[in-house]
CSV table of C-alpha atoms and ligand atoms in Angstrom, one decimal:
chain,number,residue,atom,x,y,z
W,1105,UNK,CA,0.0,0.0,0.0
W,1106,UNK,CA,1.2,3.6,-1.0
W,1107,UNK,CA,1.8,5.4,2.4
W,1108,UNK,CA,1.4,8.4,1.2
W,1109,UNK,CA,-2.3,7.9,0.5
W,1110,UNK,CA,-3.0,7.1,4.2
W,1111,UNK,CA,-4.8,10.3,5.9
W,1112,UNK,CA,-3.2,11.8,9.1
W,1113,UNK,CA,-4.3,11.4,12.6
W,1114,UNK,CA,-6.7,13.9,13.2
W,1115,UNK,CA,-5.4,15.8,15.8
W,1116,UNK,CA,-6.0,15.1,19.5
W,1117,UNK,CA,-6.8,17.7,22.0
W,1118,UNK,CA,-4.3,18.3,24.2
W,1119,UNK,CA,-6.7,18.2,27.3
W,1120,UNK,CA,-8.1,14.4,26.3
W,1121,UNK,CA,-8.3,12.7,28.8
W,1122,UNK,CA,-6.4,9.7,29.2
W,1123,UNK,CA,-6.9,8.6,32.8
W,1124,UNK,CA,-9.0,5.6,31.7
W,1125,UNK,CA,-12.5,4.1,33.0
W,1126,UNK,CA,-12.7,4.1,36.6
W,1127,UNK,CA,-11.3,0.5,38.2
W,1128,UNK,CA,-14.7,-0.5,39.5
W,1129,UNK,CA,-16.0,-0.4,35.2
W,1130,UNK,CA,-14.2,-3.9,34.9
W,1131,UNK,CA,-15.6,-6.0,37.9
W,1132,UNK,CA,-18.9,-4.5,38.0
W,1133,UNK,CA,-21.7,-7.2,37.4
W,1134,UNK,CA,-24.2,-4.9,37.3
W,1135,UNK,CA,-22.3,-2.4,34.4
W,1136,UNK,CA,-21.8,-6.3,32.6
W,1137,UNK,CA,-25.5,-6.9,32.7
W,1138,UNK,CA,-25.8,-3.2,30.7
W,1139,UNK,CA,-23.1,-4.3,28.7
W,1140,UNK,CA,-24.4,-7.6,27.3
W,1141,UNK,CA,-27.7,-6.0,26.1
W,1142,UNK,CA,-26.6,-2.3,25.0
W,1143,UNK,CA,-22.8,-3.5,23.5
W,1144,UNK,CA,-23.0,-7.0,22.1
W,1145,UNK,CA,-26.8,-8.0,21.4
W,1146,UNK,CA,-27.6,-4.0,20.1
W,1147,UNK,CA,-24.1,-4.2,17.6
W,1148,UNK,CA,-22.8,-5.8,15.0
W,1149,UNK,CA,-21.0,-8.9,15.6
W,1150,UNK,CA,-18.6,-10.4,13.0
W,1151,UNK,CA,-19.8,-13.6,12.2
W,1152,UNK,CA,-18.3,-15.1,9.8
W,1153,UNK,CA,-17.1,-14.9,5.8
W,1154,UNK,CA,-19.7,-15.3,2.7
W,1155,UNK,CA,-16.7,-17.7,1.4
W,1156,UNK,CA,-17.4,-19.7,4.7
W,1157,UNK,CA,-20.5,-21.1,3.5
W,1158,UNK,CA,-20.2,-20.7,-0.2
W,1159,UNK,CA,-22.8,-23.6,-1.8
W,1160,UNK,CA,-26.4,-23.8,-1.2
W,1161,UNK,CA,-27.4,-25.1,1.4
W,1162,UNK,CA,-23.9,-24.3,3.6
W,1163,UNK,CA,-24.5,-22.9,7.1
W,1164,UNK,CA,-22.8,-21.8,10.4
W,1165,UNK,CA,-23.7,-20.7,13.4
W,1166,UNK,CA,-22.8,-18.0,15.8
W,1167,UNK,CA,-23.3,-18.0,19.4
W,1168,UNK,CA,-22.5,-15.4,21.9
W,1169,UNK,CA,-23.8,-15.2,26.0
W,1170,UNK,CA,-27.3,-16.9,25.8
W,1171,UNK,CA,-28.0,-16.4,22.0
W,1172,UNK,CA,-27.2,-18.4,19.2
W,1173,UNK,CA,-27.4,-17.3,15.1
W,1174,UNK,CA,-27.5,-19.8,12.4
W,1175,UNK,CA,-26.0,-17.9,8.9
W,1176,UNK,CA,-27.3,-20.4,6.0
W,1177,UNK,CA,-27.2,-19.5,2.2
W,1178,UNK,CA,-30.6,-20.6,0.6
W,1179,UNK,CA,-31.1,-21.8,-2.9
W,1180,UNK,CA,-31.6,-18.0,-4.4
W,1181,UNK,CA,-27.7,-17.7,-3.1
W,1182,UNK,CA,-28.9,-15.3,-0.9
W,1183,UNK,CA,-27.2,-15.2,3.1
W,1184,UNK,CA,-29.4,-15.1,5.6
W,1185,UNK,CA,-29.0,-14.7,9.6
W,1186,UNK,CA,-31.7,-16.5,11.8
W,1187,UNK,CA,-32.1,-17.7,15.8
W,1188,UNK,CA,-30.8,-21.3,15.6
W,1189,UNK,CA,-34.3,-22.6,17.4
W,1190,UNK,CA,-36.5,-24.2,16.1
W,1191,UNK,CA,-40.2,-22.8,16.5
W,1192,UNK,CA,-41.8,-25.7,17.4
W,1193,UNK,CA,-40.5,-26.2,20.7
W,1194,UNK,CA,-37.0,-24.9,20.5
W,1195,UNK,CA,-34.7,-27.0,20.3
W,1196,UNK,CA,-31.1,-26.2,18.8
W,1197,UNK,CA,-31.9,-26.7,15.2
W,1198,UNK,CA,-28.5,-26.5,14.0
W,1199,UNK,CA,-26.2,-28.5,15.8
W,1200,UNK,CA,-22.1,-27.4,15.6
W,1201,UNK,CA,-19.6,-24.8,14.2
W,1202,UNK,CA,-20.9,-25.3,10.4
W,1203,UNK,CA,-22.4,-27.8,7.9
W,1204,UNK,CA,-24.1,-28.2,5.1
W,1205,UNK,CA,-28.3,-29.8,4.6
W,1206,UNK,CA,-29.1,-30.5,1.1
W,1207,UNK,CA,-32.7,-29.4,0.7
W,1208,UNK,CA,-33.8,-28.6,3.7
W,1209,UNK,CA,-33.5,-27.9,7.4
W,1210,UNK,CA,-34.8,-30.8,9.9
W,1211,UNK,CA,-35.0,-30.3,13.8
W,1212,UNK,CA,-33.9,-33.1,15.5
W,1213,UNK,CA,-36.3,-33.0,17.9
W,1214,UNK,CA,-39.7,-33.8,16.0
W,1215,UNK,CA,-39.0,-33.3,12.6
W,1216,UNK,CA,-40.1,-30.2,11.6
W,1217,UNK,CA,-38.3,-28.6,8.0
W,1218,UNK,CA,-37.5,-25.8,7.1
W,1219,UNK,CA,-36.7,-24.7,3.4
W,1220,UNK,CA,-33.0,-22.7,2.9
W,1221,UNK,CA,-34.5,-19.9,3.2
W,1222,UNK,CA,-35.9,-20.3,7.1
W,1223,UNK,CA,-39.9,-20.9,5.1
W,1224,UNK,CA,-41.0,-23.8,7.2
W,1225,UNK,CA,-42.1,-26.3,4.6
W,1226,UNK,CA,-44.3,-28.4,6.8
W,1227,UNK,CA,-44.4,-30.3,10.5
W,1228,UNK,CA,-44.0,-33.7,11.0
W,1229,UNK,CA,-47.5,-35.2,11.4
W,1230,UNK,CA,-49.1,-32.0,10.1
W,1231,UNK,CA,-52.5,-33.4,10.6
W,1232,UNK,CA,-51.7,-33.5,14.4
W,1233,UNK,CA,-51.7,-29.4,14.2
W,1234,UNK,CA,-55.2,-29.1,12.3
W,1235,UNK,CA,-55.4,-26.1,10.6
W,1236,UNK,CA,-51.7,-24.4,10.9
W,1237,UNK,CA,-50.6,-21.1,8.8
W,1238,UNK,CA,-47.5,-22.4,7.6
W,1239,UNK,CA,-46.2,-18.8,6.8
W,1240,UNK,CA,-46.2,-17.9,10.6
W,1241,UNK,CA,-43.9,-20.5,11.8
W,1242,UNK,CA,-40.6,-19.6,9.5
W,1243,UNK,CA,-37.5,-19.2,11.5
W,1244,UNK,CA,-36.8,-15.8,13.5
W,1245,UNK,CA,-34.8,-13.8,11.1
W,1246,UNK,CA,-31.8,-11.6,12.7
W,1247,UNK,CA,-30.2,-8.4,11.1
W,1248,UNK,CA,-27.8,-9.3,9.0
W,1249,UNK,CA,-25.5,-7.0,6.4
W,1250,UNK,CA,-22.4,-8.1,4.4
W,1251,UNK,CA,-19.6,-5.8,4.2
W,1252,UNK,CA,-16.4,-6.8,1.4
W,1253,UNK,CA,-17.4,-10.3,2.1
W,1254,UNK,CA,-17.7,-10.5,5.8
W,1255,UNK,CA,-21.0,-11.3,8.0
W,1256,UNK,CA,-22.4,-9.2,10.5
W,1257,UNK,CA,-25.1,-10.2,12.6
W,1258,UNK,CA,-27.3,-7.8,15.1
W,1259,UNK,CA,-29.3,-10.0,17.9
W,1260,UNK,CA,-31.3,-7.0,19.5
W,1261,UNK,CA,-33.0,-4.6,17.4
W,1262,UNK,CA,-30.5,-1.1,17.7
W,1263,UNK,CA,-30.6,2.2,15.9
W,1264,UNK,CA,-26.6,1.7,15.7
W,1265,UNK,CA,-25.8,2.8,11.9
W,1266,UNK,CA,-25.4,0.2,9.2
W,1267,UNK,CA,-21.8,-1.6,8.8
W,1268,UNK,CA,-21.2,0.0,6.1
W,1269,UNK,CA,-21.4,3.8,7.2
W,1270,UNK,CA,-19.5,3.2,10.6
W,1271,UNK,CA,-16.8,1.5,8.3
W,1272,UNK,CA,-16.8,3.6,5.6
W,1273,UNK,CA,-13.3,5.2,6.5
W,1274,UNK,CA,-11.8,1.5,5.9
W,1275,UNK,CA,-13.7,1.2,2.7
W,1276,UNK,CA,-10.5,2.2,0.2
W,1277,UNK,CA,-8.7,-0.5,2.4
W,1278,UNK,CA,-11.2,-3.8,2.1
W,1279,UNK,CA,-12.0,-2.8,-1.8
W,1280,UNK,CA,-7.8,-2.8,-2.2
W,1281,UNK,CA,-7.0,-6.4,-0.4
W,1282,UNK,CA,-10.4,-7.5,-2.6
W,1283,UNK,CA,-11.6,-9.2,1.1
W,1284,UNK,CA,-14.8,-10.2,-0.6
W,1285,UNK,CA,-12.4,-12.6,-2.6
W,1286,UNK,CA,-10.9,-14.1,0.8
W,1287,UNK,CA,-10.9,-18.1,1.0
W,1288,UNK,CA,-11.3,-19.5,4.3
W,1289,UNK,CA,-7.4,-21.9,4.9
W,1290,UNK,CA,-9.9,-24.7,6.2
W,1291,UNK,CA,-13.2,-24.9,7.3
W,1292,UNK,CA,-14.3,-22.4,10.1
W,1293,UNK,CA,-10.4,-22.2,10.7
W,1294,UNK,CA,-9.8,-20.3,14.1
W,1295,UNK,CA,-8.0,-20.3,17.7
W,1296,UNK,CA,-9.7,-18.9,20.5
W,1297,UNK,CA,-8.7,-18.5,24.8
W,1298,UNK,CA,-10.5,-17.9,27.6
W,1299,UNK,CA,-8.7,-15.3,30.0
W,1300,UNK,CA,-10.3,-14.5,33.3
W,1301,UNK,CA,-10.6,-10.7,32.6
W,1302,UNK,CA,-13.0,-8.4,31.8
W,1303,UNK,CA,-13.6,-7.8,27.9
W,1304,UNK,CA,-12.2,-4.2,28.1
W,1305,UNK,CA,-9.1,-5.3,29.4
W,1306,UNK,CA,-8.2,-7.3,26.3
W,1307,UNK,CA,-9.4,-4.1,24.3
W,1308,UNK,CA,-7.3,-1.7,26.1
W,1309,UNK,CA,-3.8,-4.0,25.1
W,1310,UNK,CA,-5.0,-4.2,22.1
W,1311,UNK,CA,-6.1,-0.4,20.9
W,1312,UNK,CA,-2.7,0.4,20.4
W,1313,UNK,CA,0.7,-0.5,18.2
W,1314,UNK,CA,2.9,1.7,21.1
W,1315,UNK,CA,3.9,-1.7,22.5
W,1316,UNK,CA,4.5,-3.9,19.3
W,1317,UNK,CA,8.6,-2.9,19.9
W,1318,UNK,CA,9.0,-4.7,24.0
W,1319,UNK,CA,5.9,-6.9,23.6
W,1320,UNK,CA,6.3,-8.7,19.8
W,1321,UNK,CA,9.6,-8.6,18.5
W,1322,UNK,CA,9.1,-10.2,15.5
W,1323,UNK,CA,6.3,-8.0,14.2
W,1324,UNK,CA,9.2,-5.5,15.0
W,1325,UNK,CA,11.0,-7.1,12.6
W,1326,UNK,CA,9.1,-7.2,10.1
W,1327,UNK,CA,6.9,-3.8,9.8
W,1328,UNK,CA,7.8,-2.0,13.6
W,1329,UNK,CA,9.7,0.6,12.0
W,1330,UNK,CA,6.8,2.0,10.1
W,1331,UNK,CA,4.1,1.1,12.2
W,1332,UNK,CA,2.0,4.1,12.9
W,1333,UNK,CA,-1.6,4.1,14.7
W,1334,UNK,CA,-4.0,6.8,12.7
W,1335,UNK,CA,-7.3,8.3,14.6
W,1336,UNK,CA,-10.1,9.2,11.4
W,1337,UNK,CA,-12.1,12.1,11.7
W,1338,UNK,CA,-14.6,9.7,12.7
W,1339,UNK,CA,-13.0,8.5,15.7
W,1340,UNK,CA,-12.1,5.2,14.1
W,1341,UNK,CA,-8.7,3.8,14.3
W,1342,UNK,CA,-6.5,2.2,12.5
W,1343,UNK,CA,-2.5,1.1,12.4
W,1344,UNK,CA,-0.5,1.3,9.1
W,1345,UNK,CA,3.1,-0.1,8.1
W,1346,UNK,CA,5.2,-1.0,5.1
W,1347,UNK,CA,7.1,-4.5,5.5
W,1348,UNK,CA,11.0,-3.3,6.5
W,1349,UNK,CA,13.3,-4.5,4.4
W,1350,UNK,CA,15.8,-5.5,7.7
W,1351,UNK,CA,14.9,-7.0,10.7
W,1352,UNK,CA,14.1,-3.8,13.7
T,567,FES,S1,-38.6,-28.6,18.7
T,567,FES,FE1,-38.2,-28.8,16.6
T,567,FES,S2,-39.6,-30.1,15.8
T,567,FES,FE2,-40.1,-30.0,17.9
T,568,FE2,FE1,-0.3,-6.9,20.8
């Protein structure tokens, strides 16, 4: 990437204040309670890749506290983002990281299918429901929006902007490493750790590349020369370098 097309840091006020969340933000269970609805079940959650499930009939589920998302691509090719219950009585309809149903949907508990598209096509036993409008028993859709490729899914209804406008100042980026072209290595390919810390404490190691020189050498080596983190007018933030053509 050409460095010179990068914008500069908008400039920071020299008053900002830097001291932090108060102490008592990261062990609050009350503030985590908040948290879980307003943070992660109102915003967009990354999810997963279109090239993840790329066939017909290819799914994968997302699950994060008590909810759980089923992502599937129907027959019309279209990606579509849905509670993984089924509406019968529940049950996880979807079972594991990803997968692929031929035709159709089946819950494991009684039976019931559902076309690609979340349309439940009938019950098992329909007679034992009598009269039934099929149309009102089609799985719970979830808000869902592709940006260059990747999935976003929305649990809670939020007035939060669309992907794409919060985004937008990483746009040039995306559309330049053509992300919507990315192939997944393997199949739902990922690592994962549990620490026992409170969310924003990974955030706050993370929100800046001041520490890539002591704390990972080897990134050092090969961009820490140029590394540079860059604030957008928007308050997004985003770290830039050139691979160094020496080690330091
Ligand atoms: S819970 Fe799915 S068919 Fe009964
Ligand atoms: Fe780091």
């Amino acid at each position: 990437m050409n460095m010179t097309t990068r914008p500069n840091s908008t400039n920071i006020p020299e008053n900002w204040d830097r001291s932090g969340l108060p102490g008592w933000t990261y062990h609050s269970e009350a503030l985590f309670e908040l948290e879980k609805s307003e943070i992660f079940l109102k915003h967009w959650q990354i999810a997963g890749h279109v090239n993840d499930i790329p066939a017909p009939g290819d799914w994968l589920t997302f699950d994060i506290l008590d909810e759980r998302g089923l992502i599937m691509r129907g027959k019309d090719g279209v990606v579509r983002a849905f509670h993984n219950l089924c509406r019968h009585r529940g049950a996880r309809l979807a079972d594991g990281e990803a997968g692929h149903c031929k035709n159709a949907m089946v819950c494991p508990f009684h039976g019931w299918v559902y076309n690609l598209d979340g349309t439940l096509r009938g019950p098992s036993r329909p007679e034992t429901f009598g009269q039934m409008d099929r149309s009102e028993f089609g799985l719970k859709p979830i808000d869902l929006e592709i940006w260059h490729g990747f999935i976003f899914i929305r649990f809670l209804p939020s007035d939060q902007p669309s992907v794409r406008d919060m985004l937008g100042d990483y746009d040039a980026d995306f559309t330049g490493y053509r992300s919507d072209e990315l192939l997944p290595a393997s199949r739902r390919a990922g690592w994962g750790t549990v620490l026992p810390v409170n969310w924003k404490s990974v955030r706050d190691v993370d929100n800046e590349g001041y520490h890539v020189a002591m704390a990972h050498p080897s990134l050092q080596d090969l961009y820490g020369r140029s590394y540079r983190d860059i604030v957008h007018p928007s308050g997004l933030v985003s770290s830039h370098a050139v691979f160094g053509d020496q080690p330091g």
